[in-house]
Amino acid sequence: MAAALGTSPTIVEYFEGEDFYRCGYCKNETGSRSNGMWAHSMTVQDYQALIDRGWRRSGKYVYKPVMNQTCCPQYTIRCRPLHFQPSKSHKKVLKKMFKFLSKGEFSRGNNEEEPMDSQMDDAAVDDFVLKSKLDIQSDHRPLSEDYNEVVESEVKEKEENLETKETKELNQSHAKREKLGSGEPSRSVKVVPSAPKPGKGADLSKPPCRKAKDIRKERKRQKLILKSQTDKLEGSQIQHEPQSLPSEKPKLNQPKSVEDFIFDTLPEDAAHQLEFTRFLCSSPLEMRKLRLRVKRLVCLDEIWLQAENPPEGPDCGYGSFHQQYWLDGKIIAVGVIDVLPYCVSSVYLYYDPDYSFLSLGVYSALREIAFTRQLHEKTFQLSYYYMGFYIHSCPKMRYKGQYRPSDLLCPETYVWVPIEQCLSALESSKYCRFNQDTKAVDEERIKELDQLRVLYKRTVMPYNIYKKRQKGPSDEAIVQQYADLVGQTCSERMLLFRS
């Protein structure tokens, strides 16, 4: 067979749409349905093409939900790391990690459980737990610098406390005067203002105090005026500078990038040290070492994606990688990623539940986003971070949509649409076609089966030859379904195993 195959192509064994089975998200006993295939081998180019058509892998099994039939439609989601800025909740996780490493401080309370993308046997979850890549972190607030928010909140609190105290004292003074004026309606009492005793009442000789809201508005107005004057002054200075000496205007109040947080320098006397290692899943020695260290770590990825290291590719090459997180010499988490021609695809993360207070799911996702940006510097086309499936019908699975900007894959035309344009439609219907062009079709739809490649009796042949040699009932309907799901390009490049 090796001679017939030459190079190592993708070889898959397709299983037509299974019967309905129990949904791991809404727990419907007969609500979920998907198509699948077992990948005996897979190239990075073919897997990239498959995930861009809604496929997803679990180990060597590659599956695609039947979107218009399953109870919880699963839409492929990707983040655009080149424009990513950590949200307030992301910064909170990064700061928590830095505080723990530098000072050893942490809080185990109120740590929200991370959702699971796939189900596992309870017996297998003893020392380590298989969790999804990301935490549930809902944050709809606009991005801003934490420092400014803290300072403004402290000023606001002091202003409100001061105004509350002054208003209370003024109200007490008014109440006293009203009490003096109460009684029989025929009698009148003349209230003569007198100087208040020290520390008591309001000084009537001074203007009445203003509301805290008005004071804040005035201060904001003054800041805007000052900023406008400063900008004008800087603009006039820039105009008079020689063209050969461009001004270096300091970037004040610029939001910190995810790298600024992750790679912040720890103090020399840091309480803990976090080390990070990465190696190909196809390294037998490293796999054996890891299995010995993590005895109950289930289903570590076997050799699946064919490792490639072309000159124009990233320094680490393409393939499946294990990323290890070591805390003071102890392994606390292992993440699995696929480095593909156009993206880093997050598969899953194992972590020690004793360290769940560090929100390792969120932390690892942010590190992987930073890693994608790093790879992009060498390999320009590698510029996306795939996060698996987004499930809007399951509220606990909407967390991936908070890593923005991000896109969802249209399940009918396989084009990417910004998630903001999809949410209103998903609120109305579980299953949606995101492409608003009603005339648009799947550009990779199968045009003919004749050139589909088949592996039959250890020989590679086009489908039209296979049909002539096939014995027994025709399997054309199943082959047609497979071709429609993988698309024209993959059907002519991958080998469909037939027995």
Short mmCIF file of C-alpha atoms in Angstrom, two decimals:
data_model
loop_
_atom_site.label_atom_id
_atom_site.label_comp_id
_atom_site.label_asym_id
_atom_site.label_seq_id
_atom_site.Cartn_x
_atom_site.Cartn_y
_atom_site.Cartn_z
CA MET A 1 0.00 0.00 0.00
CA ALA A 2 2.88 2.35 0.71
CA ALA A 3 4.04 2.14 -2.88
CA ALA A 4 0.54 2.83 -4.15
CA LEU A 5 0.07 5.81 -1.89
CA GLY A 6 3.46 7.43 -2.44
CA THR A 7 3.24 10.37 -0.04
CA SER A 8 0.99 10.15 3.01
CA PRO A 9 -2.44 11.48 2.08
CA THR A 10 -5.48 11.80 4.30
CA ILE A 11 -7.32 8.47 4.68
CA VAL A 12 -10.81 8.52 6.19
CA GLU A 13 -13.57 6.03 6.79
CA TYR A 14 -16.99 7.69 6.58
CA PHE A 15 -20.06 6.87 8.68
CA GLU A 16 -23.35 8.16 7.39
CA GLY A 17 -25.63 10.19 9.68
CA GLU A 18 -26.05 8.34 12.94
CA ASP A 19 -29.33 7.94 14.77
CA PHE A 20 -30.25 10.63 17.25
CA TYR A 21 -28.46 10.36 20.58
CA ARG A 22 -28.31 12.13 23.94
CA CYS A 23 -27.25 15.79 23.79
CA GLY A 24 -24.41 16.72 26.12
CA TYR A 25 -25.65 20.31 26.37
CA CYS A 26 -29.42 20.32 26.86
CA LYS A 27 -29.50 16.65 28.01
CA ASN A 28 -32.21 15.78 25.47
CA GLU A 29 -32.07 11.99 25.24
CA THR A 30 -32.73 11.90 21.49
CA GLY A 31 -31.93 15.43 20.39
CA SER A 32 -28.42 15.37 18.93
CA ARG A 33 -27.29 14.12 15.53
CA SER A 34 -24.04 14.29 13.57
CA ASN A 35 -22.09 12.71 10.73
CA GLY A 36 -18.62 11.39 11.35
CA MET A 37 -15.53 9.73 9.96
CA TRP A 38 -12.52 8.00 11.41
CA ALA A 39 -9.26 9.53 10.24
CA HIS A 40 -6.54 6.92 9.80
CA SER A 41 -4.26 9.79 8.80
CA MET A 42 -4.80 13.50 8.16
CA THR A 43 -2.78 16.29 6.59
CA VAL A 44 -2.89 19.77 8.08
CA GLN A 45 -4.18 21.17 4.77
CA ASP A 46 -7.14 18.81 4.73
CA TYR A 47 -8.05 19.38 8.35
CA GLN A 48 -7.92 23.14 7.79
CA ALA A 49 -10.36 22.71 4.89
CA LEU A 50 -12.62 20.47 6.97
CA ILE A 51 -12.94 22.80 9.96
CA ASP A 52 -13.74 25.58 7.49
CA ARG A 53 -16.75 23.44 6.54
CA GLY A 54 -17.95 22.89 10.09
CA TRP A 55 -16.06 19.71 11.02
CA ARG A 56 -14.34 19.23 14.36
CA ARG A 57 -12.14 16.48 15.77
CA SER A 58 -12.15 14.53 19.02
CA GLY A 59 -9.00 12.46 18.93
CA LYS A 60 -9.01 10.74 15.53
CA TYR A 61 -12.77 10.95 15.16
CA VAL A 62 -13.92 13.87 13.02
CA TYR A 63 -17.58 14.87 13.23
CA LYS A 64 -19.98 17.43 11.79
CA PRO A 65 -23.34 18.16 13.48
CA VAL A 66 -26.44 17.89 11.33
CA MET A 67 -27.19 21.54 11.93
CA ASN A 68 -30.85 21.74 10.85
CA GLN A 69 -31.80 18.63 12.84
CA THR A 70 -29.78 18.64 16.05
CA CYS A 71 -31.35 20.16 19.18
CA CYS A 72 -28.35 22.41 19.90
CA PRO A 73 -26.81 23.64 16.61
CA GLN A 74 -23.06 24.06 16.95
CA TYR A 75 -21.53 26.86 14.88
CA THR A 76 -17.81 26.95 14.20
CA ILE A 77 -16.33 30.09 15.77
CA ARG A 78 -13.00 31.80 15.21
CA CYS A 79 -11.38 34.77 16.91
CA ARG A 80 -9.30 37.39 15.08
CA PRO A 81 -6.26 37.70 17.38
CA LEU A 82 -4.61 40.53 15.44
CA HIS A 83 -7.37 42.87 16.64
CA PHE A 84 -8.04 41.20 19.99
CA GLN A 85 -7.94 43.22 23.20
CA PRO A 86 -8.56 41.50 26.55
CA SER A 87 -11.85 42.43 28.16
CA LYS A 88 -12.17 43.46 31.79
CA SER A 89 -12.92 39.88 32.83
CA HIS A 90 -9.88 38.62 30.87
CA LYS A 91 -7.66 41.19 32.59
CA LYS A 92 -9.01 40.05 35.93
CA VAL A 93 -7.86 36.49 35.23
CA LEU A 94 -4.43 37.62 34.04
CA LYS A 95 -3.95 39.87 37.07
CA LYS A 96 -5.06 37.07 39.36
CA MET A 97 -2.41 34.78 37.89
CA PHE A 98 0.29 37.45 38.24
CA LYS A 99 -0.72 38.15 41.84
CA PHE A 100 -0.60 34.45 42.67
CA LEU A 101 2.81 33.97 41.06
CA SER A 102 4.39 37.11 42.51
CA LYS A 103 2.88 37.12 46.03
CA GLY A 104 1.24 33.73 46.42
CA GLU A 105 -2.11 35.39 47.07
CA PHE A 106 -5.32 33.82 45.81
CA SER A 107 -8.96 33.34 46.67
CA ARG A 108 -10.68 29.98 46.25
CA GLY A 109 -14.15 31.42 46.70
CA ASN A 110 -16.65 32.18 43.94
CA ASN A 111 -14.70 30.38 41.23
CA GLU A 112 -17.15 29.63 38.48
CA GLU A 113 -17.02 26.11 37.10
CA GLU A 114 -15.76 25.90 33.55
CA PRO A 115 -18.12 24.20 31.08
CA MET A 116 -17.19 20.98 29.35
CA ASP A 117 -17.30 20.66 25.58
CA SER A 118 -17.38 16.88 25.71
CA GLN A 119 -18.44 14.32 28.26
CA MET A 120 -16.22 11.90 30.21
CA ASP A 121 -16.50 9.02 32.59
CA ASP A 122 -16.41 10.15 36.22
CA ALA A 123 -13.90 7.38 36.91
CA ALA A 124 -11.43 9.01 34.56
CA VAL A 125 -11.62 12.36 36.29
CA ASP A 126 -9.58 11.74 39.41
CA ASP A 127 -6.33 13.71 39.39
CA PHE A 128 -7.11 15.70 36.24
CA VAL A 129 -10.30 16.97 34.67
CA LEU A 130 -11.01 17.49 30.98
CA LYS A 131 -12.46 20.94 30.67
CA SER A 132 -13.32 23.20 27.76
CA LYS A 133 -10.74 25.72 26.66
CA LEU A 134 -12.51 28.82 27.94
CA ASP A 135 -14.31 30.03 31.06
CA ILE A 136 -17.82 31.48 31.12
CA GLN A 137 -16.85 35.13 31.24
CA SER A 138 -19.64 37.43 30.13
CA ASP A 139 -18.52 41.00 29.60
CA HIS A 140 -20.53 43.48 27.54
CA ARG A 141 -18.83 46.60 28.89
CA PRO A 142 -16.63 48.71 26.62
CA LEU A 143 -12.87 48.35 26.87
CA SER A 144 -11.12 50.85 29.16
CA GLU A 145 -8.03 51.03 31.29
CA ASP A 146 -8.46 49.44 34.71
CA TYR A 147 -6.33 52.15 36.33
CA ASN A 148 -8.60 54.96 35.14
CA GLU A 149 -11.69 53.05 36.21
CA VAL A 150 -10.30 52.51 39.71
CA VAL A 151 -9.28 56.16 40.16
CA GLU A 152 -12.60 57.48 38.83
CA SER A 153 -14.58 55.10 41.03
CA GLU A 154 -12.62 56.19 44.13
CA VAL A 155 -13.14 59.89 43.34
CA LYS A 156 -16.82 59.28 42.65
CA GLU A 157 -17.24 57.40 45.94
CA LYS A 158 -15.56 60.18 47.92
CA GLU A 159 -17.69 62.83 46.21
CA GLU A 160 -20.89 60.90 46.87
CA ASN A 161 -19.97 60.33 50.53
CA LEU A 162 -19.20 64.05 50.95
CA GLU A 163 -22.38 65.15 49.21
CA THR A 164 -24.47 62.65 51.19
CA LYS A 165 -23.10 64.01 54.45
CA GLU A 166 -23.69 67.66 53.46
CA THR A 167 -27.18 66.92 52.11
CA LYS A 168 -28.10 65.07 55.30
CA GLU A 169 -26.99 67.97 57.45
CA LEU A 170 -28.89 70.45 55.28
CA ASN A 171 -32.05 68.32 55.46
CA GLN A 172 -31.75 68.16 59.23
CA SER A 173 -31.51 71.97 59.34
CA HIS A 174 -34.61 72.31 57.13
CA ALA A 175 -36.48 69.80 59.27
CA LYS A 176 -35.77 71.85 62.37
CA ARG A 177 -37.11 75.01 60.72
CA GLU A 178 -40.24 73.17 59.52
CA LYS A 179 -40.80 71.88 63.03
CA LEU A 180 -40.66 75.44 64.36
CA GLY A 181 -43.25 76.46 61.78
CA SER A 182 -45.68 73.64 62.63
CA GLY A 183 -48.63 74.02 64.99
CA GLU A 184 -51.85 76.03 64.76
CA PRO A 185 -52.38 77.47 61.30
CA SER A 186 -53.48 80.90 62.72
CA ARG A 187 -50.10 81.43 64.33
CA SER A 188 -46.97 82.34 62.43
CA VAL A 189 -43.43 81.92 63.56
CA LYS A 190 -40.68 84.14 62.24
CA VAL A 191 -37.48 82.20 61.69
CA VAL A 192 -34.41 84.38 62.04
CA PRO A 193 -31.31 82.94 60.40
CA SER A 194 -28.45 82.66 62.79
CA ALA A 195 -24.87 81.54 62.42
CA PRO A 196 -24.72 77.77 62.79
CA LYS A 197 -22.78 76.26 65.61
CA PRO A 198 -19.38 74.89 64.66
CA GLY A 199 -19.74 71.55 62.91
CA LYS A 200 -23.57 71.62 62.90
CA GLY A 201 -26.05 72.50 60.20
CA ALA A 202 -25.48 74.31 56.92
CA ASP A 203 -23.94 77.76 56.59
CA LEU A 204 -26.81 79.80 55.09
CA SER A 205 -24.42 82.57 54.16
CA LYS A 206 -22.88 80.25 51.54
CA PRO A 207 -24.43 78.98 48.30
CA PRO A 208 -26.37 75.71 48.61
CA CYS A 209 -24.30 72.60 47.90
CA ARG A 210 -24.57 71.02 44.48
CA LYS A 211 -25.47 67.46 43.66
CA ALA A 212 -22.64 64.99 43.13
CA LYS A 213 -23.93 64.35 39.61
CA ASP A 214 -23.62 68.04 38.73
CA ILE A 215 -20.12 68.19 40.18
CA ARG A 216 -19.03 65.19 38.08
CA LYS A 217 -20.49 66.76 34.94
CA GLU A 218 -18.61 69.97 35.62
CA ARG A 219 -15.34 68.17 36.21
CA LYS A 220 -15.80 66.16 33.01
CA ARG A 221 -16.46 69.39 31.11
CA GLN A 222 -13.30 70.93 32.56
CA LYS A 223 -11.26 67.86 31.57
CA LEU A 224 -12.55 68.04 28.01
CA ILE A 225 -11.67 71.73 27.80
CA LEU A 226 -8.19 71.04 29.17
CA LYS A 227 -7.70 68.13 26.76
CA SER A 228 -8.81 70.27 23.82
CA GLN A 229 -6.36 73.00 24.78
CA THR A 230 -3.55 70.44 25.19
CA ASP A 231 -4.28 68.88 21.80
CA LYS A 232 -4.22 72.30 20.13
CA LEU A 233 -0.90 73.11 21.80
CA GLU A 234 0.63 69.79 20.74
CA GLY A 235 -0.74 70.25 17.22
CA SER A 236 0.92 73.65 16.90
CA GLN A 237 4.21 72.22 18.17
CA ILE A 238 4.05 69.35 15.68
CA GLN A 239 3.46 71.76 12.81
CA HIS A 240 6.68 73.64 13.66
CA GLU A 241 8.83 70.53 13.99
CA PRO A 242 11.15 69.71 11.07
CA GLN A 243 9.87 66.92 8.80
CA SER A 244 13.03 64.89 9.31
CA LEU A 245 12.37 64.59 13.05
CA PRO A 246 8.95 63.01 13.57
CA SER A 247 7.50 63.69 16.98
CA GLU A 248 7.15 60.84 19.43
CA LYS A 249 3.90 61.61 21.11
CA PRO A 250 3.59 59.47 24.25
CA LYS A 251 0.78 56.93 24.11
CA LEU A 252 -1.13 57.63 27.27
CA ASN A 253 -4.06 55.53 28.45
CA GLN A 254 -3.50 52.93 25.71
CA PRO A 255 -5.08 49.56 26.60
CA LYS A 256 -2.56 46.89 27.57
CA SER A 257 -2.24 43.97 25.22
CA VAL A 258 -2.59 40.36 26.30
CA GLU A 259 1.21 40.01 25.99
CA ASP A 260 1.73 42.91 28.40
CA PHE A 261 -0.07 40.91 31.06
CA ILE A 262 1.25 37.41 30.30
CA PHE A 263 4.91 38.34 29.96
CA ASP A 264 5.04 40.92 32.75
CA THR A 265 8.29 40.48 34.70
CA LEU A 266 7.91 38.77 38.05
CA PRO A 267 9.84 40.09 41.08
CA GLU A 268 13.05 38.30 42.07
CA ASP A 269 11.39 37.03 45.24
CA ALA A 270 8.30 35.69 43.44
CA ALA A 271 6.34 33.15 45.44
CA HIS A 272 5.87 30.78 42.47
CA GLN A 273 7.37 30.03 39.08
CA LEU A 274 5.21 29.05 36.08
CA GLU A 275 7.04 27.35 33.23
CA PHE A 276 5.64 26.55 29.82
CA THR A 277 6.76 23.84 27.38
CA ARG A 278 5.43 22.74 23.99
CA PHE A 279 6.11 19.60 21.97
CA LEU A 280 4.61 17.70 19.05
CA CYS A 281 2.08 15.02 19.94
CA SER A 282 4.01 12.73 17.59
CA SER A 283 7.04 12.67 19.90
CA PRO A 284 6.94 9.13 21.42
CA LEU A 285 9.51 9.95 24.12
CA GLU A 286 7.68 13.03 25.36
CA MET A 287 4.35 11.20 25.21
CA ARG A 288 5.74 8.38 27.34
CA LYS A 289 7.19 10.84 29.85
CA LEU A 290 3.91 12.70 30.08
CA ARG A 291 1.92 9.52 30.62
CA LEU A 292 4.19 8.62 33.53
CA ARG A 293 3.78 12.05 35.12
CA VAL A 294 0.03 12.19 34.63
CA LYS A 295 -1.10 8.64 35.28
CA ARG A 296 -4.83 9.26 35.03
CA LEU A 297 -4.72 11.62 32.07
CA VAL A 298 -7.15 10.03 29.66
CA CYS A 299 -6.80 9.72 25.87
CA LEU A 300 -3.68 11.78 25.27
CA ASP A 301 -3.61 12.56 21.56
CA GLU A 302 -1.88 9.93 19.49
CA ILE A 303 -0.08 10.66 16.22
CA TRP A 304 -2.90 12.11 14.14
CA LEU A 305 -2.04 15.21 12.19
CA GLN A 306 1.01 14.71 10.02
CA ALA A 307 3.71 17.06 11.23
CA GLU A 308 5.11 19.37 8.58
CA ASN A 309 7.88 21.94 8.74
CA PRO A 310 8.04 23.81 5.42
CA PRO A 311 10.51 26.72 5.06
CA GLU A 312 7.69 29.27 4.76
CA GLY A 313 5.84 27.87 7.76
CA PRO A 314 6.12 28.77 11.46
CA ASP A 315 9.27 27.87 13.38
CA CYS A 316 7.45 25.17 15.35
CA GLY A 317 6.03 23.66 12.15
CA TYR A 318 2.48 22.42 11.60
CA GLY A 319 0.80 19.60 13.51
CA SER A 320 -0.76 18.71 16.88
CA PHE A 321 0.99 19.99 19.99
CA HIS A 322 0.80 19.45 23.73
CA GLN A 323 1.38 22.59 25.78
CA GLN A 324 2.43 21.89 29.37
CA TYR A 325 2.02 24.26 32.31
CA TRP A 326 4.48 23.60 35.15
CA LEU A 327 4.04 25.28 38.53
CA ASP A 328 7.11 25.02 40.75
CA GLY A 329 8.17 21.84 38.96
CA LYS A 330 4.70 20.25 39.09
CA ILE A 331 2.60 19.83 35.96
CA ILE A 332 -0.83 21.43 36.53
CA ALA A 333 -2.31 21.57 33.02
CA VAL A 334 -1.89 20.22 29.50
CA GLY A 335 -3.45 21.95 26.52
CA VAL A 336 -3.83 20.40 23.07
CA ILE A 337 -3.73 22.61 19.99
CA ASP A 338 -3.50 22.06 16.24
CA VAL A 339 -1.25 24.45 14.32
CA LEU A 340 -2.70 24.63 10.80
CA PRO A 341 -1.89 26.70 7.69
CA TYR A 342 -4.31 29.51 8.58
CA CYS A 343 -4.99 29.13 12.29
CA VAL A 344 -4.28 27.74 15.71
CA SER A 345 -7.17 25.44 16.58
CA SER A 346 -7.80 24.86 20.28
CA VAL A 347 -8.75 21.25 21.01
CA TYR A 348 -9.03 20.90 24.78
CA LEU A 349 -7.31 21.42 28.12
CA TYR A 350 -6.62 19.06 31.00
CA TYR A 351 -5.93 20.68 34.34
CA ASP A 352 -5.52 19.78 37.98
CA PRO A 353 -8.81 20.73 39.73
CA ASP A 354 -6.82 21.87 42.78
CA TYR A 355 -5.84 24.90 40.68
CA SER A 356 -9.25 25.76 39.29
CA PHE A 357 -9.11 29.04 41.26
CA LEU A 358 -6.62 30.28 38.65
CA SER A 359 -9.21 30.01 35.83
CA LEU A 360 -6.76 27.99 33.75
CA GLY A 361 -9.27 27.62 30.91
CA VAL A 362 -9.35 31.37 30.31
CA TYR A 363 -5.63 31.80 30.99
CA SER A 364 -4.63 29.10 28.49
CA ALA A 365 -6.94 30.55 25.83
CA LEU A 366 -5.34 33.97 26.23
CA ARG A 367 -1.88 32.42 25.98
CA GLU A 368 -2.93 30.63 22.80
CA ILE A 369 -4.21 33.89 21.33
CA ALA A 370 -0.82 35.46 22.09
CA PHE A 371 0.87 32.40 20.53
CA THR A 372 -1.20 32.84 17.35
CA ARG A 373 -0.07 36.45 17.09
CA GLN A 374 3.52 35.31 17.53
CA LEU A 375 3.20 32.75 14.70
CA HIS A 376 1.64 35.39 12.46
CA GLU A 377 4.85 37.43 12.58
CA LYS A 378 6.65 34.64 10.68
CA THR A 379 3.74 33.14 8.73
CA PHE A 380 1.50 35.95 7.53
CA GLN A 381 -1.51 33.83 6.54
CA LEU A 382 -1.69 32.18 9.97
CA SER A 383 -3.89 34.77 11.64
CA TYR A 384 -6.91 33.10 13.29
CA TYR A 385 -7.67 31.31 16.55
CA TYR A 386 -10.40 28.65 16.26
CA MET A 387 -12.30 27.94 19.47
CA GLY A 388 -14.43 24.99 18.40
CA PHE A 389 -18.21 25.36 18.45
CA TYR A 390 -20.39 28.24 19.60
CA ILE A 391 -23.79 27.09 20.91
CA HIS A 392 -26.15 30.04 21.29
CA SER A 393 -29.14 27.90 22.31
CA CYS A 394 -27.23 26.80 25.42
CA PRO A 395 -26.62 29.92 27.60
CA LYS A 396 -23.65 28.33 29.36
CA MET A 397 -21.92 27.82 26.02
CA ARG A 398 -22.06 31.41 24.80
CA TYR A 399 -18.83 32.33 26.56
CA LYS A 400 -16.72 31.88 23.43
CA GLY A 401 -18.49 34.83 21.86
CA GLN A 402 -16.79 37.12 24.39
CA TYR A 403 -13.40 36.68 22.71
CA ARG A 404 -13.82 39.41 20.13
CA PRO A 405 -13.64 40.24 17.35
CA SER A 406 -14.90 36.84 16.25
CA ASP A 407 -16.85 35.27 13.38
CA LEU A 408 -19.34 32.44 12.96
CA LEU A 409 -19.39 30.05 10.00
CA CYS A 410 -22.55 30.07 7.86
CA PRO A 411 -23.77 26.43 7.85
CA GLU A 412 -25.03 26.62 4.26
CA THR A 413 -22.53 28.71 2.28
CA TYR A 414 -19.48 28.30 4.56
CA VAL A 415 -18.55 31.98 4.64
CA TRP A 416 -17.51 33.78 7.82
CA VAL A 417 -19.85 36.38 9.29
CA PRO A 418 -19.06 38.71 12.25
CA ILE A 419 -20.79 37.38 15.35
CA GLU A 420 -22.51 40.72 16.00
CA GLN A 421 -24.49 40.24 12.78
CA CYS A 422 -25.59 36.75 13.80
CA LEU A 423 -26.87 37.20 17.36
CA SER A 424 -30.25 38.75 16.57
CA ALA A 425 -31.07 35.91 14.17
CA LEU A 426 -29.99 33.31 16.74
CA GLU A 427 -32.31 34.85 19.31
CA SER A 428 -35.22 34.08 16.96
CA SER A 429 -34.17 30.66 15.71
CA LYS A 430 -31.71 27.99 16.84
CA TYR A 431 -30.71 27.21 13.28
CA CYS A 432 -29.76 30.12 11.03
CA ARG A 433 -28.21 30.81 7.67
CA PHE A 434 -25.93 33.79 8.34
CA ASN A 435 -25.16 34.70 4.74
CA GLN A 436 -27.67 37.40 3.80
CA ASP A 437 -27.09 36.90 0.09
CA THR A 438 -30.01 34.65 -0.85
CA LYS A 439 -28.38 33.75 -4.16
CA ALA A 440 -25.12 32.63 -2.58
CA VAL A 441 -24.40 28.89 -2.61
CA ASP A 442 -21.72 26.57 -1.35
CA GLU A 443 -18.82 27.23 -3.72
CA GLU A 444 -17.33 23.84 -2.85
CA ARG A 445 -20.52 21.90 -3.56
CA ILE A 446 -19.82 18.66 -5.36
CA LYS A 447 -20.16 18.87 -9.13
CA GLU A 448 -19.31 15.29 -10.04
CA LEU A 449 -18.31 12.15 -8.21
CA ASP A 450 -16.12 10.68 -10.91
CA GLN A 451 -12.92 12.33 -9.62
CA LEU A 452 -13.55 11.55 -5.96
CA ARG A 453 -10.65 9.42 -4.74
CA VAL A 454 -11.22 6.01 -3.18
CA LEU A 455 -8.91 3.57 -1.42
CA TYR A 456 -10.20 0.12 -2.33
CA LYS A 457 -8.33 -3.14 -1.81
CA ARG A 458 -5.07 -1.27 -1.09
CA THR A 459 -5.33 0.62 -4.37
CA VAL A 460 -6.07 4.30 -4.99
CA MET A 461 -8.56 4.93 -7.77
CA PRO A 462 -11.15 7.50 -8.92
CA TYR A 463 -14.75 6.77 -8.04
CA ASN A 464 -15.80 5.96 -11.62
CA ILE A 465 -13.28 3.09 -11.68
CA TYR A 466 -14.28 1.95 -8.21
CA LYS A 467 -17.94 1.70 -9.29
CA LYS A 468 -17.04 -0.81 -11.98
CA ARG A 469 -15.05 -2.99 -9.56
CA GLN A 470 -17.49 -2.72 -6.67
CA LYS A 471 -19.30 -5.87 -5.65
CA GLY A 472 -22.66 -5.92 -3.97
CA PRO A 473 -25.26 -3.12 -3.71
CA SER A 474 -24.32 0.39 -4.80
CA ASP A 475 -23.07 2.77 -2.14
CA GLU A 476 -23.40 5.86 -4.33
CA ALA A 477 -25.88 7.55 -1.97
CA ILE A 478 -23.45 7.31 0.96
CA VAL A 479 -20.50 8.47 -1.15
CA GLN A 480 -22.56 11.41 -2.42
CA GLN A 481 -23.39 12.41 1.15
CA TYR A 482 -19.72 12.24 2.12
CA ALA A 483 -18.70 14.33 -0.89
CA ASP A 484 -21.31 17.01 -0.14
CA LEU A 485 -20.06 17.32 3.43
CA VAL A 486 -16.31 17.50 2.73
CA GLY A 487 -16.56 19.55 -0.49
CA GLN A 488 -15.11 19.17 -3.96
CA THR A 489 -11.48 19.94 -3.11
CA CYS A 490 -11.21 17.52 -0.18
CA SER A 491 -13.10 14.78 -2.02
CA GLU A 492 -10.49 14.86 -4.80
CA ARG A 493 -7.56 15.07 -2.38
CA MET A 494 -8.47 12.76 0.51
CA LEU A 495 -8.86 8.99 0.20
CA LEU A 496 -12.21 7.47 1.12
CA PHE A 497 -11.65 3.97 2.44
CA ARG A 498 -14.08 1.41 1.08
CA SER A 499 -14.04 -2.26 2.02
#
